[in-house]
Amino acid sequence: ENRESMLNSKSNRLTEALEEANRLFDGVCHAREAALDAQFLVIASNIGKEKANELHSEMSAFDSTAFAEDLLTFMGVNRTEETDDTEDFPGVFLPSDAWQTVGEEAVKYFRRAPTFHYMMGSFKSELPVPKQRIERQKKASRGKAEQAMPAQLKKMEESHQEATEKEVERILRILQTHFENDPNTPISFFDFVIDPNSFARTVENMFHVSFLIKDGLAKIKLDEDELPIIEPLKPSGGGEEDSRAGARNQVVLSLDQKEWQ
């Protein structure tokens, strides 16, 4: 019933009601009375919350009259010293430097925007003429670098290619020697390429032997146990050999370290 009066910021009726409830709670001896006290506590909490919200809004409200009084005091105006001479001319009692004082103080609270500069003068200025001589020098030096790099790569590729060709020729001579010494005994492909002490060397051997197969200098076939055997081939320029080379097949053989072991 007294909610409106209790919500007034200048009223202490809510505090008085809480103090009276605390006093009455000492005499509570029935459940109904305790329930009523709990109900009162809920209502008082809601009223206190509303009162706090209104109090916060009132504290943050702008009071123009109070602001004007503070501003005049800051300008150096003493309202008690006003004379009757200023009644016909309102505002003349302000000191001559009043607004300058306010302006100097206000500058402290504003961030000045950075000045704007054109990178290349005004918008209508013409772009500078590029120096052709310097540009030609850059292009010339860049061309030399581009010429040097392919030459180095070409030299490196040629060295690798020569090393590969020499290794393939060496393996071919070994294969031919084994086959000439005992042409009736098949040469096991795995015995021929596997290095028991190096997995990397084994892979290199298989890589080099693949060139012999591709060029038709050797062939691989399966024996009676379905295991691969290798034997050299004699190069021939006949048409029949060329047709056989055209029908030649190649396969990819996988070998990991576990299988190598």
CSV table of C-alpha atoms in Angstrom, one decimal:
chain,number,residue,atom,x,y,z
A,1,GLU,CA,0.0,0.0,0.0
A,2,ASN,CA,2.9,2.4,0.8
A,3,ARG,CA,5.0,1.4,-2.3
A,4,GLU,CA,4.9,4.9,-3.9
A,5,SER,CA,6.0,6.7,-0.8
A,6,MET,CA,8.7,4.2,-0.1
A,7,LEU,CA,10.2,4.6,-3.6
A,8,ASN,CA,10.7,8.3,-3.0
A,9,SER,CA,14.5,8.9,-2.7
A,10,LYS,CA,13.9,11.3,0.2
A,11,SER,CA,11.8,8.8,2.2
A,12,ASN,CA,13.2,6.5,4.9
A,13,ARG,CA,10.0,4.5,5.3
A,14,LEU,CA,11.6,1.3,3.8
A,15,THR,CA,14.3,1.4,6.4
A,16,GLU,CA,11.8,2.0,9.2
A,17,ALA,CA,9.7,-0.9,8.0
A,18,LEU,CA,12.8,-3.2,8.0
A,19,GLU,CA,13.7,-2.2,11.5
A,20,GLU,CA,10.2,-2.9,12.7
A,21,ALA,CA,10.2,-6.3,11.0
A,22,ASN,CA,13.5,-7.2,12.7
A,23,ARG,CA,11.9,-6.2,16.1
A,24,LEU,CA,8.8,-8.2,15.4
A,25,PHE,CA,10.8,-11.3,14.3
A,26,ASP,CA,12.1,-11.8,17.8
A,27,GLY,CA,8.5,-12.7,18.9
A,28,VAL,CA,7.8,-15.2,16.0
A,29,CYS,CA,6.8,-18.6,17.3
A,30,HIS,CA,4.4,-20.0,14.7
A,31,ALA,CA,5.0,-21.1,11.1
A,32,ARG,CA,2.5,-18.7,9.7
A,33,GLU,CA,4.3,-15.8,11.3
A,34,ALA,CA,7.6,-16.9,9.8
A,35,ALA,CA,5.9,-17.2,6.4
A,36,LEU,CA,4.6,-13.7,6.7
A,37,ASP,CA,8.1,-12.5,7.6
A,38,ALA,CA,9.6,-14.2,4.5
A,39,GLN,CA,6.9,-12.7,2.3
A,40,PHE,CA,7.7,-9.2,3.7
A,41,LEU,CA,11.4,-9.8,2.9
A,42,VAL,CA,10.6,-10.5,-0.7
A,43,ILE,CA,8.4,-7.4,-1.0
A,44,ALA,CA,11.1,-5.2,0.7
A,45,SER,CA,13.8,-6.6,-1.6
A,46,ASN,CA,11.8,-5.7,-4.7
A,47,ILE,CA,11.1,-2.2,-3.4
A,48,GLY,CA,14.8,-1.8,-2.5
A,49,LYS,CA,15.8,-2.8,-6.1
A,50,GLU,CA,13.4,-0.4,-7.7
A,51,LYS,CA,14.5,2.4,-5.3
A,52,ALA,CA,18.2,1.7,-6.2
A,53,ASN,CA,17.5,1.9,-9.9
A,54,GLU,CA,15.7,5.2,-9.6
A,55,LEU,CA,18.4,6.5,-7.3
A,56,HIS,CA,21.1,5.6,-9.9
A,57,SER,CA,19.2,7.4,-12.7
A,58,GLU,CA,18.7,10.5,-10.6
A,59,MET,CA,22.4,10.6,-9.7
A,60,SER,CA,23.4,10.5,-13.4
A,61,ALA,CA,20.9,13.2,-14.4
A,62,PHE,CA,22.2,16.5,-15.7
A,63,ASP,CA,21.3,19.5,-13.6
A,64,SER,CA,21.6,22.5,-15.9
A,65,THR,CA,21.2,25.1,-13.1
A,66,ALA,CA,23.9,23.6,-11.0
A,67,PHE,CA,26.2,23.4,-14.0
A,68,ALA,CA,25.6,27.0,-14.8
A,69,GLU,CA,26.4,28.0,-11.3
A,70,ASP,CA,29.7,26.0,-11.3
A,71,LEU,CA,30.6,27.4,-14.7
A,72,LEU,CA,30.2,31.0,-13.5
A,73,THR,CA,32.3,30.2,-10.4
A,74,PHE,CA,35.0,28.8,-12.6
A,75,MET,CA,34.9,32.0,-14.7
A,76,GLY,CA,35.7,34.0,-11.6
A,77,VAL,CA,32.2,35.5,-11.0
A,78,ASN,CA,31.3,36.2,-7.5
A,79,ARG,CA,27.5,36.5,-7.4
A,80,THR,CA,27.6,38.2,-4.0
A,81,GLU,CA,29.6,41.2,-5.3
A,82,GLU,CA,27.1,42.0,-8.1
A,83,THR,CA,26.0,45.7,-8.1
A,84,ASP,CA,22.9,47.4,-9.3
A,85,ASP,CA,24.9,48.9,-12.2
A,86,THR,CA,24.7,45.6,-14.1
A,87,GLU,CA,20.9,45.2,-13.9
A,88,ASP,CA,20.3,47.1,-17.1
A,89,PHE,CA,23.1,45.2,-18.9
A,90,PRO,CA,22.8,41.6,-18.1
A,91,GLY,CA,26.0,39.6,-18.5
A,92,VAL,CA,28.4,42.6,-18.2
A,93,PHE,CA,29.6,41.3,-14.8
A,94,LEU,CA,31.6,38.5,-16.6
A,95,PRO,CA,35.3,39.1,-16.5
A,96,SER,CA,36.9,40.0,-19.9
A,97,ASP,CA,38.9,36.7,-20.0
A,98,ALA,CA,36.0,34.5,-18.7
A,99,TRP,CA,35.4,32.5,-21.9
A,100,GLN,CA,39.1,32.3,-22.7
A,101,THR,CA,39.6,30.7,-19.3
A,102,VAL,CA,36.9,28.1,-20.1
A,103,GLY,CA,38.4,27.5,-23.6
A,104,GLU,CA,41.9,26.9,-22.2
A,105,GLU,CA,40.5,24.4,-19.7
A,106,ALA,CA,38.3,22.6,-22.3
A,107,VAL,CA,41.3,22.1,-24.7
A,108,LYS,CA,42.8,19.7,-22.2
A,109,TYR,CA,39.9,17.3,-22.6
A,110,PHE,CA,39.8,17.1,-26.4
A,111,ARG,CA,42.2,15.1,-28.6
A,112,ARG,CA,43.4,17.1,-31.6
A,113,ALA,CA,42.9,15.4,-34.9
A,114,PRO,CA,46.1,14.8,-36.8
A,115,THR,CA,46.8,17.3,-39.7
A,116,PHE,CA,46.3,16.0,-43.2
A,117,HIS,CA,49.2,15.9,-45.6
A,118,TYR,CA,49.2,15.0,-49.3
A,119,MET,CA,51.8,12.5,-50.1
A,120,MET,CA,52.3,14.0,-53.6
A,121,GLY,CA,51.1,17.5,-53.3
A,122,SER,CA,47.6,18.5,-54.5
A,123,PHE,CA,45.3,16.2,-56.4
A,124,LYS,CA,46.1,17.8,-59.7
A,125,SER,CA,49.9,17.4,-59.6
A,126,GLU,CA,51.6,15.3,-62.2
A,127,LEU,CA,53.5,12.2,-61.4
A,128,PRO,CA,57.3,12.4,-61.5
A,129,VAL,CA,58.9,11.1,-64.7
A,130,PRO,CA,60.6,7.8,-64.0
A,131,LYS,CA,64.3,7.7,-64.6
A,132,GLN,CA,64.8,5.4,-67.5
A,133,ARG,CA,68.5,5.0,-67.0
A,134,ILE,CA,68.2,3.5,-63.5
A,135,GLU,CA,65.3,1.3,-64.7
A,136,ARG,CA,67.5,-0.1,-67.6
A,137,GLN,CA,70.3,-0.8,-65.2
A,138,LYS,CA,67.9,-2.8,-62.9
A,139,LYS,CA,66.6,-4.7,-65.9
A,140,ALA,CA,70.2,-5.5,-67.1
A,141,SER,CA,71.3,-6.7,-63.7
A,142,ARG,CA,68.2,-8.8,-63.3
A,143,GLY,CA,68.7,-10.3,-66.7
A,144,LYS,CA,72.3,-11.4,-65.7
A,145,ALA,CA,70.9,-13.1,-62.6
A,146,GLU,CA,68.3,-14.9,-64.6
A,147,GLN,CA,70.9,-16.1,-67.1
A,148,ALA,CA,73.3,-17.3,-64.4
A,149,MET,CA,70.7,-19.4,-62.5
A,150,PRO,CA,69.6,-21.6,-65.5
A,151,ALA,CA,73.3,-22.2,-66.3
A,152,GLN,CA,74.0,-23.5,-62.8
A,153,LEU,CA,70.9,-25.7,-62.9
A,154,LYS,CA,71.9,-27.0,-66.3
A,155,LYS,CA,75.4,-27.8,-65.2
A,156,MET,CA,74.0,-29.6,-62.1
A,157,GLU,CA,71.6,-31.7,-64.1
A,158,GLU,CA,74.3,-32.7,-66.5
A,159,SER,CA,76.6,-33.8,-63.7
A,160,HIS,CA,73.8,-36.0,-62.2
A,161,GLN,CA,72.9,-37.4,-65.6
A,162,GLU,CA,76.5,-38.3,-66.3
A,163,ALA,CA,76.8,-40.1,-62.9
A,164,THR,CA,73.6,-42.0,-63.5
A,165,GLU,CA,74.7,-43.1,-66.9
A,166,LYS,CA,78.0,-44.3,-65.6
A,167,GLU,CA,76.4,-46.3,-62.8
A,168,VAL,CA,73.9,-47.9,-65.2
A,169,GLU,CA,76.7,-48.9,-67.6
A,170,ARG,CA,78.6,-50.4,-64.6
A,171,ILE,CA,75.6,-52.5,-63.5
A,172,LEU,CA,75.0,-53.6,-67.1
A,173,ARG,CA,78.6,-54.9,-67.3
A,174,ILE,CA,78.2,-56.8,-64.0
A,175,LEU,CA,75.0,-58.4,-65.2
A,176,GLN,CA,76.6,-59.4,-68.5
A,177,THR,CA,79.6,-60.8,-66.7
A,178,HIS,CA,77.5,-63.0,-64.4
A,179,PHE,CA,75.4,-64.2,-67.3
A,180,GLU,CA,78.4,-65.0,-69.5
A,181,ASN,CA,80.1,-67.0,-66.8
A,182,ASP,CA,77.0,-69.2,-66.2
A,183,PRO,CA,74.3,-68.7,-68.8
A,184,ASN,CA,72.3,-71.7,-67.6
A,185,THR,CA,71.8,-70.5,-64.0
A,186,PRO,CA,69.1,-67.8,-63.7
A,187,ILE,CA,70.1,-64.6,-61.8
A,188,SER,CA,67.8,-63.7,-59.0
A,189,PHE,CA,66.6,-60.2,-59.3
A,190,PHE,CA,66.6,-59.6,-55.5
A,191,ASP,CA,70.1,-61.2,-55.1
A,192,PHE,CA,71.3,-58.9,-57.8
A,193,VAL,CA,70.0,-55.6,-56.4
A,194,ILE,CA,69.8,-56.0,-52.6
A,195,ASP,CA,72.7,-54.7,-50.6
A,196,PRO,CA,72.5,-56.5,-47.2
A,197,ASN,CA,74.2,-53.6,-45.4
A,198,SER,CA,72.4,-50.6,-46.9
A,199,PHE,CA,68.7,-50.0,-47.7
A,200,ALA,CA,69.4,-46.8,-49.5
A,201,ARG,CA,72.0,-48.5,-51.7
A,202,THR,CA,69.4,-51.2,-52.5
A,203,VAL,CA,66.9,-48.6,-53.6
A,204,GLU,CA,69.6,-47.0,-55.8
A,205,ASN,CA,70.4,-50.3,-57.4
A,206,MET,CA,66.7,-50.9,-58.3
A,207,PHE,CA,66.5,-47.4,-59.7
A,208,HIS,CA,69.5,-48.0,-62.0
A,209,VAL,CA,68.3,-51.4,-63.1
A,210,SER,CA,65.0,-49.8,-64.1
A,211,PHE,CA,66.9,-47.9,-66.8
A,212,LEU,CA,68.2,-51.2,-68.2
A,213,ILE,CA,64.7,-52.5,-68.5
A,214,LYS,CA,63.4,-49.2,-70.1
A,215,ASP,CA,66.2,-49.2,-72.7
A,216,GLY,CA,65.7,-52.8,-73.5
A,217,LEU,CA,69.1,-53.9,-72.3
A,218,ALA,CA,67.7,-56.4,-69.8
A,219,LYS,CA,64.5,-58.2,-69.0
A,220,ILE,CA,62.9,-59.5,-65.9
A,221,LYS,CA,60.7,-62.6,-65.9
A,222,LEU,CA,59.4,-65.1,-63.3
A,223,ASP,CA,60.9,-68.5,-62.7
A,224,GLU,CA,59.1,-71.7,-61.7
A,225,ASP,CA,58.8,-70.4,-58.1
A,226,GLU,CA,57.1,-67.2,-59.2
A,227,LEU,CA,60.2,-65.2,-58.2
A,228,PRO,CA,61.7,-62.6,-60.5
A,229,ILE,CA,64.9,-63.3,-62.4
A,230,ILE,CA,66.9,-60.9,-64.6
A,231,GLU,CA,69.1,-61.5,-67.7
A,232,PRO,CA,70.7,-59.2,-70.1
A,233,LEU,CA,69.5,-58.7,-73.7
A,234,LYS,CA,71.7,-58.1,-76.8
A,235,PRO,CA,70.7,-54.8,-78.5
A,236,SER,CA,69.6,-55.4,-82.1
A,237,GLY,CA,68.5,-53.0,-84.7
A,238,GLY,CA,66.1,-55.4,-86.4
A,239,GLY,CA,62.4,-54.6,-86.9
A,240,GLU,CA,61.3,-57.7,-84.9
A,241,GLU,CA,63.3,-56.4,-81.9
A,242,ASP,CA,61.8,-53.0,-82.3
A,243,SER,CA,58.2,-54.4,-82.2
A,244,ARG,CA,59.1,-56.3,-79.1
A,245,ALA,CA,60.4,-53.2,-77.5
A,246,GLY,CA,57.2,-51.4,-78.4
A,247,ALA,CA,55.2,-54.0,-76.5
A,248,ARG,CA,57.6,-53.9,-73.5
A,249,ASN,CA,55.9,-53.3,-70.1
A,250,GLN,CA,57.2,-51.7,-66.9
A,251,VAL,CA,55.9,-52.0,-63.4
A,252,VAL,CA,56.4,-50.2,-60.1
A,253,LEU,CA,57.9,-52.3,-57.3
A,254,SER,CA,57.5,-51.3,-53.7
A,255,LEU,CA,60.1,-52.2,-51.1
A,256,ASP,CA,60.1,-50.9,-47.5
A,257,GLN,CA,62.7,-51.5,-44.8
A,258,LYS,CA,60.8,-54.4,-43.2
A,259,GLU,CA,60.7,-56.3,-46.4
A,260,TRP,CA,64.3,-55.4,-47.1
A,261,GLN,CA,65.3,-56.9,-43.8
